[in-house]
GROMACS .gro file of C-alpha atoms in nm:
model
  501
    1MET     CA    1   3.573  -8.090  25.897
    2ASN     CA    2   3.852  -8.087  25.639
    3VAL     CA    3   4.181  -8.070  25.833
    4SER     CA    4   4.366  -7.913  25.539
    5HIS     CA    5   4.106  -7.638  25.510
    6LEU     CA    6   4.131  -7.569  25.883
    7LEU     CA    7   4.511  -7.554  25.887
    8HIS     CA    8   4.530  -7.321  25.588
    9THR     CA    9   4.267  -7.101  25.751
   10LEU     CA   10   4.452  -7.085  26.082
   11LEU     CA   11   4.778  -6.996  25.907
   12HIS     CA   12   4.632  -6.659  25.811
   13LEU     CA   13   4.497  -6.566  26.156
   14ARG     CA   14   4.672  -6.307  26.366
   15PRO     CA   15   4.802  -6.408  26.711
   16GLN     CA   16   4.563  -6.153  26.861
   17GLN     CA   17   4.266  -6.337  26.708
   18VAL     CA   18   4.382  -6.674  26.839
   19PHE     CA   19   4.441  -6.532  27.188
   20TYR     CA   20   4.096  -6.373  27.210
   21GLN     CA   21   3.923  -6.676  27.060
   22LEU     CA   22   4.052  -6.868  27.361
   23PHE     CA   23   4.017  -6.582  27.610
   24TYR     CA   24   3.647  -6.523  27.538
   25ARG     CA   25   3.576  -6.894  27.577
   26LEU     CA   26   3.719  -6.884  27.928
   27HIS     CA   27   3.620  -6.531  28.030
   28LYS     CA   28   3.267  -6.408  27.965
   29PRO     CA   29   3.217  -6.044  28.069
   30GLN     CA   30   2.889  -5.998  28.252
   31TYR     CA   31   2.627  -5.733  28.201
   32LYS     CA   32   2.634  -5.483  28.487
   33THR     CA   33   2.440  -5.163  28.543
   34PHE     CA   34   2.622  -4.830  28.548
   35GLU     CA   35   2.513  -4.479  28.635
   36THR     CA   36   2.510  -4.235  28.345
   37PRO     CA   37   2.770  -3.957  28.359
   38GLU     CA   38   2.614  -3.617  28.384
   39GLY     CA   39   2.598  -3.428  28.059
   40VAL     CA   40   2.383  -3.272  27.790
   41VAL     CA   41   2.251  -3.459  27.488
   42PRO     CA   42   2.454  -3.322  27.194
   43GLU     CA   43   2.303  -3.196  26.871
   44LEU     CA   44   2.379  -3.353  26.534
   45GLN     CA   45   2.515  -3.127  26.259
   46THR     CA   46   2.261  -3.254  26.008
   47GLU     CA   47   1.989  -3.513  25.975
   48PRO     CA   48   2.127  -3.867  25.926
   49ILE     CA   49   2.000  -4.088  25.646
   50PRO     CA   50   1.656  -4.224  25.742
   51ARG     CA   51   1.651  -4.602  25.767
   52CYS     CA   52   1.437  -4.819  25.542
   53HIS     CA   53   1.091  -4.916  25.664
   54CYS     CA   54   1.127  -5.246  25.852
   55LEU     CA   55   0.863  -5.216  26.127
   56ASP     CA   56   0.491  -5.193  26.058
   57ASP     CA   57   0.288  -5.189  26.380
   58LYS     CA   58   0.434  -5.501  26.552
   59THR     CA   59   0.560  -5.680  26.241
   60PHE     CA   60   0.928  -5.672  26.155
   61THR     CA   61   1.053  -5.736  25.802
   62PHE     CA   62   1.422  -5.809  25.754
   63LEU     CA   63   1.593  -5.990  25.467
   64ASN     CA   64   1.251  -6.000  25.292
   65LEU     CA   65   1.109  -6.218  25.573
   66SER     CA   66   0.835  -6.090  25.804
   67HIS     CA   67   0.735  -6.190  26.157
   68GLU     CA   68   0.518  -6.033  26.424
   69PHE     CA   69   0.723  -5.952  26.732
   70SER     CA   70   0.727  -6.234  26.987
   71SER     CA   71   1.074  -6.222  27.139
   72TRP     CA   72   1.406  -6.044  27.104
   73ASP     CA   73   1.555  -6.391  27.052
   74PHE     CA   74   1.328  -6.519  26.773
   75ASN     CA   75   1.561  -6.714  26.544
   76GLU     CA   76   1.350  -6.930  26.311
   77TYR     CA   77   1.479  -6.719  26.020
   78GLY     CA   78   1.845  -6.752  26.121
   79ASN     CA   79   2.089  -6.549  26.329
   80LEU     CA   80   2.114  -6.259  26.084
   81TRP     CA   81   1.739  -6.192  26.108
   82THR     CA   82   1.762  -6.203  26.489
   83TYR     CA   83   2.057  -5.966  26.482
   84ASN     CA   84   1.869  -5.721  26.259
   85GLN     CA   85   1.586  -5.705  26.508
   86ASN     CA   86   1.836  -5.630  26.784
   87TYR     CA   87   2.028  -5.368  26.585
   88PHE     CA   88   1.738  -5.121  26.630
   89ASP     CA   89   1.822  -4.971  26.291
   90TRP     CA   90   1.448  -4.952  26.236
   91LEU     CA   91   1.426  -4.710  26.532
   92ASN     CA   92   1.527  -4.435  26.289
   93GLN     CA   93   1.301  -4.534  26.002
   94GLU     CA   94   1.080  -4.275  25.838
   95GLY     CA   95   0.754  -4.225  26.025
   96MET     CA   96   0.880  -4.355  26.360
   97THR     CA   97   0.735  -4.132  26.632
   98SER     CA   98   0.918  -4.052  26.953
   99ASP     CA   99   0.646  -4.224  27.158
  100GLU     CA  100   0.661  -4.543  26.952
  101GLY     CA  101   1.040  -4.548  26.960
  102CYS     CA  102   1.044  -4.504  27.337
  103GLN     CA  103   0.798  -4.790  27.382
  104TRP     CA  104   1.031  -5.027  27.197
  105ILE     CA  105   1.337  -4.904  27.386
  106ASP     CA  106   1.156  -4.950  27.718
  107LEU     CA  107   1.044  -5.299  27.616
  108PHE     CA  108   1.405  -5.394  27.551
  109ILE     CA  109   1.524  -5.237  27.877
  110PHE     CA  110   1.251  -5.424  28.068
  111ARG     CA  111   1.380  -5.751  27.926
  112LEU     CA  112   1.731  -5.671  28.042
  113SER     CA  113   1.612  -5.582  28.390
  114THR     CA  114   1.399  -5.896  28.432
  115LEU     CA  115   1.697  -6.114  28.338
  116ALA     CA  116   1.956  -5.917  28.532
  117SER     CA  117   1.973  -6.178  28.810
  118ARG     CA  118   2.031  -6.457  28.555
  119LEU     CA  119   2.364  -6.335  28.421
  120LEU     CA  120   2.464  -6.649  28.235
  121THR     CA  121   2.126  -6.670  28.062
  122LEU     CA  122   2.134  -6.301  27.984
  123ASN     CA  123   2.486  -6.313  27.850
  124SER     CA  124   2.405  -6.602  27.619
  125GLN     CA  125   2.142  -6.399  27.435
  126PRO     CA  126   2.222  -6.269  27.084
  127SER     CA  127   2.105  -5.923  27.191
  128LEU     CA  128   2.416  -5.894  27.408
  129ASP     CA  129   2.663  -6.015  27.150
  130PRO     CA  130   2.904  -5.728  27.089
  131TYR     CA  131   2.802  -5.659  26.729
  132PRO     CA  132   2.432  -5.602  26.808
  133ILE     CA  133   2.531  -5.395  27.114
  134ALA     CA  134   2.746  -5.172  26.893
  135LEU     CA  135   2.480  -5.114  26.627
  136ARG     CA  136   2.198  -5.078  26.880
  137SER     CA  137   2.399  -4.820  27.073
  138ILE     CA  138   2.462  -4.617  26.759
  139ASN     CA  139   2.093  -4.622  26.671
  140TRP     CA  140   1.980  -4.530  27.024
  141ILE     CA  141   2.225  -4.240  27.026
  142LYS     CA  142   2.097  -4.110  26.693
  143PHE     CA  143   1.739  -4.144  26.814
  144PHE     CA  144   1.807  -3.959  27.140
  145CYS     CA  145   1.993  -3.682  26.956
  146GLN     CA  146   1.688  -3.628  26.736
  147HIS     CA  147   1.441  -3.674  27.024
  148PRO     CA  148   1.621  -3.535  27.333
  149GLU     CA  149   1.297  -3.546  27.533
  150CYS     CA  150   1.323  -3.927  27.518
  151ALA     CA  151   1.667  -3.934  27.680
  152THR     CA  152   1.546  -4.009  28.033
  153LYS     CA  153   1.791  -4.128  28.295
  154PRO     CA  154   1.672  -4.493  28.299
  155ARG     CA  155   1.716  -4.513  27.923
  156LEU     CA  156   2.056  -4.346  27.930
  157ASP     CA  157   2.167  -4.570  28.217
  158SER     CA  158   2.076  -4.874  28.009
  159LEU     CA  159   2.258  -4.739  27.704
  160TYR     CA  160   2.568  -4.659  27.906
  161SER     CA  161   2.562  -5.002  28.072
  162GLN     CA  162   2.551  -5.168  27.731
  163ILE     CA  163   2.842  -4.955  27.612
  164LYS     CA  164   3.044  -5.056  27.918
  165LEU     CA  165   2.975  -5.421  27.837
  166LEU     CA  166   3.082  -5.367  27.476
  167GLU     CA  167   3.402  -5.207  27.601
  168ARG     CA  168   3.482  -5.535  27.777
  169LYS     CA  169   3.380  -5.754  27.480
  170LEU     CA  170   3.550  -5.583  27.186
  171GLU     CA  171   3.572  -5.822  26.893
  172TYR     CA  172   3.945  -5.873  26.880
  173HIS     CA  173   3.875  -6.241  26.812
  174LEU     CA  174   3.721  -6.144  26.475
  175LEU     CA  175   3.876  -5.807  26.386
  176GLY     CA  176   3.762  -5.670  26.048
  177ASN     CA  177   3.435  -5.482  26.014
  178HIS     CA  178   3.314  -5.613  26.351
  179LEU     CA  179   3.588  -5.437  26.546
  180LEU     CA  180   3.544  -5.125  26.333
  181GLU     CA  181   3.172  -5.115  26.419
  182ASP     CA  182   3.266  -5.154  26.787
  183ALA     CA  183   3.500  -4.858  26.753
  184TYR     CA  184   3.229  -4.647  26.586
  185ALA     CA  185   2.992  -4.722  26.875
  186LEU     CA  186   3.246  -4.631  27.143
  187TYR     CA  187   3.338  -4.311  26.961
  188MET     CA  188   2.977  -4.197  26.932
  189ALA     CA  189   2.902  -4.296  27.292
  190ALA     CA  190   3.203  -4.103  27.419
  191ALA     CA  191   3.078  -3.791  27.242
  192PHE     CA  192   2.721  -3.849  27.354
  193PHE     CA  193   2.808  -3.901  27.721
  194GLN     CA  194   3.101  -3.656  27.716
  195ASP     CA  195   3.317  -3.931  27.861
  196LEU     CA  196   3.674  -3.811  27.812
  197LEU     CA  197   3.838  -4.136  27.918
  198LEU     CA  198   3.623  -4.336  27.676
  199GLN     CA  199   3.683  -4.075  27.406
  200LYS     CA  200   4.059  -4.124  27.429
  201LYS     CA  201   4.028  -4.502  27.405
  202ALA     CA  202   3.766  -4.494  27.130
  203THR     CA  203   3.951  -4.243  26.913
  204LYS     CA  204   4.272  -4.444  26.934
  205LEU     CA  205   4.093  -4.767  26.842
  206LEU     CA  206   3.893  -4.605  26.562
  207MET     CA  207   4.190  -4.436  26.397
  208ALA     CA  208   4.393  -4.756  26.413
  209GLN     CA  209   4.116  -4.960  26.252
  210LEU     CA  210   4.044  -4.705  25.981
  211LYS     CA  211   4.413  -4.702  25.888
  212GLU     CA  212   4.417  -5.083  25.887
  213GLN     CA  213   4.091  -5.135  25.700
  214THR     CA  214   4.098  -4.857  25.439
  215LEU     CA  215   4.298  -4.951  25.130
  216SER     CA  216   4.503  -4.692  24.942
  217ASP     CA  217   4.230  -4.651  24.678
  218GLY     CA  218   3.972  -4.586  24.953
  219ALA     CA  219   3.799  -4.926  24.954
  220HIS     CA  220   3.720  -5.121  25.267
  221TYR     CA  221   3.966  -5.407  25.274
  222GLU     CA  222   3.703  -5.684  25.290
  223GLN     CA  223   3.623  -5.590  24.926
  224SER     CA  224   3.245  -5.596  24.959
  225PRO     CA  225   3.078  -5.288  24.807
  226MET     CA  226   2.783  -5.345  25.042
  227TYR     CA  227   2.996  -5.340  25.357
  228HIS     CA  228   3.187  -5.042  25.222
  229CYS     CA  229   2.859  -4.848  25.210
  230ILE     CA  230   2.753  -4.967  25.556
  231LEU     CA  231   3.081  -4.866  25.716
  232LEU     CA  232   3.108  -4.533  25.533
  233ASP     CA  233   2.755  -4.444  25.642
  234ARG     CA  234   2.860  -4.518  26.002
  235LEU     CA  235   3.177  -4.311  25.966
  236LEU     CA  236   2.963  -4.017  25.859
  237ASP     CA  237   2.747  -4.070  26.168
  238CYS     CA  238   3.061  -4.036  26.381
  239ILE     CA  239   3.153  -3.712  26.206
  240ASN     CA  240   2.797  -3.590  26.246
  241ILE     CA  241   2.805  -3.617  26.625
  242ALA     CA  242   3.174  -3.536  26.684
  243PRO     CA  243   3.354  -3.369  26.389
  244ASN     CA  244   3.714  -3.475  26.343
  245ASP     CA  245   3.944  -3.370  26.058
  246GLU     CA  246   4.123  -3.706  26.049
  247LEU     CA  247   3.792  -3.889  26.014
  248LYS     CA  248   3.698  -3.657  25.729
  249VAL     CA  249   4.016  -3.757  25.543
  250PHE     CA  250   3.911  -4.122  25.554
  251ALA     CA  251   3.556  -4.032  25.456
  252LYS     CA  252   3.681  -3.846  25.147
  253LYS     CA  253   3.890  -4.145  25.036
  254GLN     CA  254   3.603  -4.386  25.085
  255ILE     CA  255   3.357  -4.163  24.898
  256GLY     CA  256   3.605  -4.139  24.609
  257TRP     CA  257   3.617  -4.518  24.581
  258LEU     CA  258   3.239  -4.547  24.606
  259LYS     CA  259   3.194  -4.305  24.317
  260SER     CA  260   3.440  -4.508  24.108
  261ILE     CA  261   3.295  -4.854  24.174
  262CYS     CA  262   2.930  -4.770  24.107
  263TYR     CA  263   2.755  -4.810  23.776
  264GLN     CA  264   2.607  -4.510  23.598
  265ASP     CA  265   2.271  -4.565  23.770
  266GLY     CA  266   2.443  -4.535  24.109
  267SER     CA  267   2.419  -4.901  24.210
  268PHE     CA  268   2.720  -5.113  24.302
  269PRO     CA  269   2.837  -5.454  24.172
  270LEU     CA  270   2.745  -5.757  24.383
  271PHE     CA  271   3.095  -5.888  24.438
  272ASN     CA  272   3.172  -6.102  24.743
  273ASP     CA  273   2.905  -6.071  25.015
  274ALA     CA  274   2.690  -5.795  24.871
  275ALA     CA  275   2.318  -5.747  24.825
  276TYR     CA  276   2.080  -5.459  24.775
  277GLY     CA  277   1.837  -5.349  25.046
  278ILE     CA  278   2.088  -5.367  25.333
  279ALA     CA  279   2.322  -5.071  25.299
  280GLN     CA  280   2.204  -4.721  25.226
  281PHE     CA  281   2.196  -4.630  24.857
  282PRO     CA  282   2.528  -4.473  24.744
  283LYS     CA  283   2.363  -4.149  24.632
  284ASP     CA  284   2.210  -4.103  24.979
  285ILE     CA  285   2.551  -4.160  25.139
  286ILE     CA  286   2.719  -3.908  24.909
  287ASP     CA  287   2.443  -3.654  24.978
  288TYR     CA  288   2.486  -3.713  25.353
  289ALA     CA  289   2.859  -3.644  25.320
  290GLN     CA  290   2.789  -3.323  25.130
  291ARG     CA  291   2.557  -3.205  25.409
  292LEU     CA  292   2.854  -3.255  25.641
  293GLY     CA  293   3.076  -3.050  25.411
  294ILE     CA  294   3.267  -3.351  25.276
  295GLU     CA  295   3.328  -3.354  24.900
  296SER     CA  296   3.535  -3.598  24.695
  297ASP     CA  297   3.583  -3.680  24.329
  298ALA     CA  298   3.599  -4.036  24.198
  299THR     CA  299   3.943  -4.185  24.254
  300PRO     CA  300   4.133  -4.445  24.047
  301LEU     CA  301   4.067  -4.806  24.145
  302GLY     CA  302   4.376  -4.974  24.285
  303ASP     CA  303   4.440  -5.206  24.580
  304SER     CA  304   4.079  -5.321  24.599
  305GLY     CA  305   4.145  -5.524  24.284
  306TYR     CA  306   3.840  -5.397  24.100
  307ARG     CA  307   3.866  -5.235  23.758
  308LYS     CA  308   3.605  -5.068  23.541
  309LEU     CA  309   3.594  -5.078  23.161
  310SER     CA  310   3.331  -4.889  22.964
  311ASN     CA  311   3.231  -4.748  22.627
  312ASN     CA  312   2.928  -4.548  22.517
  313LYS     CA  313   2.686  -4.835  22.584
  314MET     CA  314   2.867  -5.094  22.799
  315GLU     CA  315   2.998  -5.103  23.155
  316ALA     CA  316   3.205  -5.392  23.289
  317ILE     CA  317   3.353  -5.424  23.636
  318VAL     CA  318   3.615  -5.694  23.678
  319ASP     CA  319   3.798  -5.841  23.977
  320VAL     CA  320   4.174  -5.892  23.937
  321GLY     CA  321   4.260  -5.862  24.308
  322ASN     CA  322   4.381  -6.087  24.586
  323ILE     CA  323   4.214  -6.126  24.925
  324THR     CA  324   4.327  -5.814  25.109
  325ALA     CA  325   4.171  -5.887  25.451
  326SER     CA  326   4.379  -6.205  25.472
  327TYR     CA  327   4.302  -6.275  25.840
  328GLN     CA  328   3.929  -6.197  25.806
  329PRO     CA  329   3.803  -6.324  25.468
  330GLY     CA  330   3.456  -6.418  25.597
  331HIS     CA  331   3.280  -6.216  25.328
  332THR     CA  332   3.506  -6.335  25.046
  333HIS     CA  333   3.403  -6.566  24.762
  334ALA     CA  334   3.607  -6.794  24.535
  335ASP     CA  335   3.557  -6.552  24.247
  336THR     CA  336   3.905  -6.456  24.127
  337LEU     CA  337   3.890  -6.287  23.783
  338ASN     CA  338   3.512  -6.253  23.806
  339TYR     CA  339   3.319  -5.984  23.614
  340GLU     CA  340   2.979  -5.821  23.570
  341LEU     CA  341   2.853  -5.656  23.251
  342ARG     CA  342   2.578  -5.407  23.177
  343ILE     CA  343   2.469  -5.303  22.829
  344GLY     CA  344   2.256  -4.994  22.784
  345GLY     CA  345   2.229  -4.970  23.162
  346ARG     CA  346   2.071  -5.315  23.184
  347PRO     CA  347   2.232  -5.607  23.371
  348VAL     CA  348   2.347  -5.872  23.123
  349VAL     CA  349   2.617  -6.076  23.300
  350VAL     CA  350   2.546  -6.083  23.672
  351ASP     CA  351   2.683  -6.229  23.991
  352THR     CA  352   2.491  -6.504  24.171
  353GLY     CA  353   2.477  -6.271  24.470
  354ILE     CA  354   2.388  -6.380  24.823
  355SER     CA  355   2.050  -6.490  24.952
  356THR     CA  356   2.148  -6.615  25.297
  357TYR     CA  357   2.411  -6.612  25.572
  358ASN     CA  358   2.288  -6.943  25.710
  359LYS     CA  359   2.558  -7.208  25.694
  360ASN     CA  360   2.389  -7.433  25.442
  361GLU     CA  361   2.432  -7.569  25.089
  362ARG     CA  362   2.301  -7.250  24.931
  363ARG     CA  363   2.555  -7.039  25.119
  364GLN     CA  364   2.837  -7.271  25.011
  365MET     CA  365   2.719  -7.263  24.650
  366GLU     CA  366   2.692  -6.884  24.643
  367ARG     CA  367   3.056  -6.852  24.753
  368SER     CA  368   3.182  -7.113  24.504
  369THR     CA  369   3.368  -7.048  24.179
  370ILE     CA  370   3.097  -7.200  23.960
  371ALA     CA  371   2.847  -6.949  24.101
  372HIS     CA  372   3.050  -6.667  23.947
  373ASN     CA  373   3.159  -6.568  23.598
  374CYS     CA  374   3.483  -6.756  23.629
  375VAL     CA  375   3.671  -7.058  23.497
  376SER     CA  376   3.671  -7.385  23.690
  377PRO     CA  377   3.807  -7.731  23.604
  378ASP     CA  378   3.585  -8.011  23.739
  379GLY     CA  379   3.380  -7.768  23.950
  380LEU     CA  380   3.674  -7.684  24.176
  381ASN     CA  381   3.699  -7.363  24.378
  382SER     CA  382   3.984  -7.124  24.304
  383SER     CA  383   4.005  -7.052  24.679
  384GLU     CA  384   3.895  -7.295  24.950
  385VAL     CA  385   3.572  -7.142  25.081
  386TRP     CA  386   3.413  -7.344  25.360
  387GLY     CA  387   3.216  -7.326  25.684
  388GLY     CA  388   3.000  -7.034  25.571
  389PHE     CA  389   3.264  -6.771  25.647
  390ARG     CA  390   3.601  -6.943  25.619
  391VAL     CA  391   3.873  -6.953  25.352
  392GLY     CA  392   4.164  -7.198  25.343
  393LYS     CA  393   4.407  -7.190  25.050
  394ARG     CA  394   4.373  -6.875  24.841
  395ALA     CA  395   4.428  -6.805  24.474
  396LYS     CA  396   4.706  -6.556  24.402
  397VAL     CA  397   4.673  -6.310  24.115
  398SER     CA  398   4.979  -6.214  23.915
  399GLY     CA  399   5.077  -6.052  23.588
  400GLU     CA  400   4.808  -5.784  23.584
  401ARG     CA  401   4.858  -5.560  23.284
  402LEU     CA  402   4.653  -5.268  23.159
  403THR     CA  403   4.670  -5.148  22.797
  404VAL     CA  404   4.482  -4.845  22.668
  405SER     CA  405   4.481  -4.751  22.302
  406GLY     CA  406   4.225  -4.500  22.180
  407GLU     CA  407   3.879  -4.640  22.261
  408ARG     CA  408   4.022  -4.983  22.336
  409MET     CA  409   4.107  -5.092  22.691
  410VAL     CA  410   4.257  -5.430  22.780
  411ILE     CA  411   4.319  -5.587  23.123
  412GLU     CA  412   4.508  -5.914  23.155
  413ALA     CA  413   4.582  -6.121  23.466
  414MET     CA  414   4.624  -6.479  23.582
  415HIS     CA  415   4.586  -6.677  23.904
  416ASN     CA  416   4.719  -7.005  24.042
  417GLY     CA  417   4.408  -7.131  24.221
  418PHE     CA  418   4.401  -7.463  24.036
  419GLY     CA  419   4.772  -7.541  24.022
  420ASN     CA  420   4.787  -7.475  23.649
  421PRO     CA  421   4.780  -7.102  23.567
  422CYS     CA  422   4.438  -6.970  23.474
  423ARG     CA  423   4.477  -6.663  23.250
  424ARG     CA  424   4.207  -6.418  23.151
  425ARG     CA  425   4.197  -6.118  22.919
  426PHE     CA  426   3.923  -5.853  22.926
  427GLU     CA  427   3.888  -5.616  22.631
  428MET     CA  428   3.647  -5.324  22.601
  429ALA     CA  429   3.639  -5.188  22.246
  430LYS     CA  430   3.409  -4.940  22.073
  431ASN     CA  431   3.113  -5.173  22.020
  432LYS     CA  432   3.200  -5.493  22.201
  433PHE     CA  433   3.329  -5.653  22.520
  434ILE     CA  434   3.552  -5.961  22.495
  435VAL     CA  435   3.654  -6.215  22.760
  436GLU     CA  436   3.930  -6.461  22.666
  437ASP     CA  437   4.046  -6.754  22.880
  438TRP     CA  438   4.352  -6.978  22.867
  439PHE     CA  439   4.392  -7.295  23.072
  440ASP     CA  440   4.629  -7.591  23.031
  441GLY     CA  441   4.372  -7.869  23.023
  442GLU     CA  442   3.995  -7.898  23.016
  443ALA     CA  443   3.786  -7.646  23.211
  444THR     CA  444   3.453  -7.467  23.206
  445SER     CA  445   3.395  -7.095  23.170
  446TYR     CA  446   3.068  -6.994  23.340
  447VAL     CA  447   2.862  -6.702  23.215
  448HIS     CA  448   2.559  -6.611  23.428
  449LEU     CA  449   2.300  -6.416  23.231
  450ALA     CA  450   2.037  -6.199  23.395
  451GLU     CA  451   1.666  -6.260  23.373
  452SER     CA  452   1.525  -6.233  23.016
  453VAL     CA  453   1.869  -6.184  22.858
  454ASP     CA  454   1.892  -6.359  22.520
  455VAL     CA  455   2.179  -6.609  22.502
  456ASN     CA  456   2.239  -6.485  22.147
  457ARG     CA  457   2.367  -6.163  22.302
  458LEU     CA  458   2.708  -6.329  22.302
  459THR     CA  459   2.915  -6.541  22.064
  460VAL     CA  460   3.170  -6.805  22.155
  461SER     CA  461   3.477  -6.889  21.949
  462GLY     CA  462   3.821  -7.043  21.984
  463ASP     CA  463   3.991  -7.363  21.874
  464GLY     CA  464   3.957  -7.503  22.227
  465LEU     CA  465   3.575  -7.501  22.232
  466ILE     CA  466   3.430  -7.842  22.324
  467ASP     CA  467   3.061  -7.768  22.382
  468ILE     CA  468   2.820  -7.523  22.547
  469GLN     CA  469   2.558  -7.629  22.798
  470THR     CA  470   2.273  -7.393  22.882
  471LYS     CA  471   2.083  -7.432  23.208
  472PRO     CA  472   1.825  -7.238  23.411
  473TRP     CA  473   1.973  -7.073  23.718
  474GLN     CA  474   1.858  -6.860  24.010
  475TYR     CA  475   2.043  -6.556  24.136
  476SER     CA  476   1.978  -6.306  24.414
  477THR     CA  477   2.007  -5.931  24.428
  478GLU     CA  478   1.855  -5.927  24.777
  479TYR     CA  479   1.840  -6.172  25.067
  480ASN     CA  480   1.579  -6.447  25.025
  481ARG     CA  481   1.466  -6.313  24.688
  482PHE     CA  482   1.545  -6.494  24.364
  483HIS     CA  483   1.544  -6.419  23.991
  484ASN     CA  484   1.538  -6.673  23.711
  485GLY     CA  485   1.834  -6.646  23.479
  486THR     CA  486   2.042  -6.863  23.246
  487VAL     CA  487   2.393  -6.996  23.300
  488LEU     CA  488   2.617  -7.094  23.011
  489ALA     CA  489   2.873  -7.361  23.092
  490ILE     CA  490   3.130  -7.329  22.813
  491ASN     CA  491   3.354  -7.635  22.815
  492PHE     CA  492   3.691  -7.585  22.652
  493SER     CA  493   4.051  -7.698  22.644
  494GLY     CA  494   4.331  -7.450  22.603
  495HIS     CA  495   4.162  -7.132  22.482
  496ILE     CA  496   3.815  -6.979  22.453
  497CYS     CA  497   3.679  -6.636  22.352
  498VAL     CA  498   3.340  -6.489  22.449
  499THR     CA  499   3.223  -6.171  22.277
  500PHE     CA  500   2.933  -5.945  22.381
  501ARG     CA  501   2.788  -5.682  22.147
   0.00000   0.00000   0.00000
């Protein structure tokens, strides 16, 4: 472990995180059974978004990897696959019958009951980590609301017992989207069980986290378009079961940002930890909001750091922002001043994306600067990404300037991630898109081209050009799925200009 990386990571943590990191190592809340409060299963205002098809007979497919069910703790594909199985998101997939859903719920409850006397073993299972409890609870609640005949007392007792465990294991040691998901689960459970005491606690926690995690332009502060969609979808679920005007205000802001960040085809850029096939498609989320009576126009991009430049045939989205979730940058990459480009609706310059959350060489590479459309001297990272989900020293962006003149739009910014200032200028004109770089010394500007894109689509100029190396390269738009592309490593000293037409 690099001591410098660790120290610079710890400097950004909040005291609350440090306290609970220690507290949960010493105190491990145990799973206990609780009696369900009396009440009536509430009705949803509208049908939620159906989940994607992940279960076929007894075979689960997550992250493009399939396995026939053998255990709730199967982990040969990594922790994220195991978590997905335990989320029960698939319980609400299209075609799931009430009988089939109940069989899976009962199978999970049976496992809990058979291990109830082995508390330490039970508590060490990933199925009872707080994040899977939160998502599973949300999905069980949605299932029971749509199939009230399935809400038998044993099943409700199990659900309530899991919620009570979550209440004692809230993820204050992580904060960020994890604690927000916990708050969503408690809020929905409080409405479902008509638990006024839990409702008070959950509403307070949820409102505090939404205020903390929603930037002024409506983006989620971890700056991942994928997680923004996931969390907005969940916010709409909360409104669906228990309408709240304050929640609707946050939903409107978040929908406004989503409309602004998406390309014309409705897809989002793959900045930071983002992949397709995980979150619901933006159009489905916007339609869901409309069914709940929530409308919002696209809003200007601001604190999220993302900017969009476009003309009649090109769309570019660039990143000129700092890390905004400073104490929880686990989904952040070393991609300061990164960009994506589409021409005629087709991806041309693309992000490497993410194919895995396993802490391995691929994960480290996908978070690195050279895996993005950025400048790097000697292969260095602009921010110190390490440990799969950690960030030490961070690049700071300064000098952002926007100039608009007729059909010409220019964005300029610089960062200090390499000691020497690294300056970049993006220009969108009538028939071209230009990226210019300045660096005091030798460096490499990386341009990652999508599959089948001709390298002659761009031209390189500038008195600082040294040479251009072209190499094959694999990128991911989904987990564990790869495309063959081309990366241009443009070596220069001082100044370089890349033009796309």
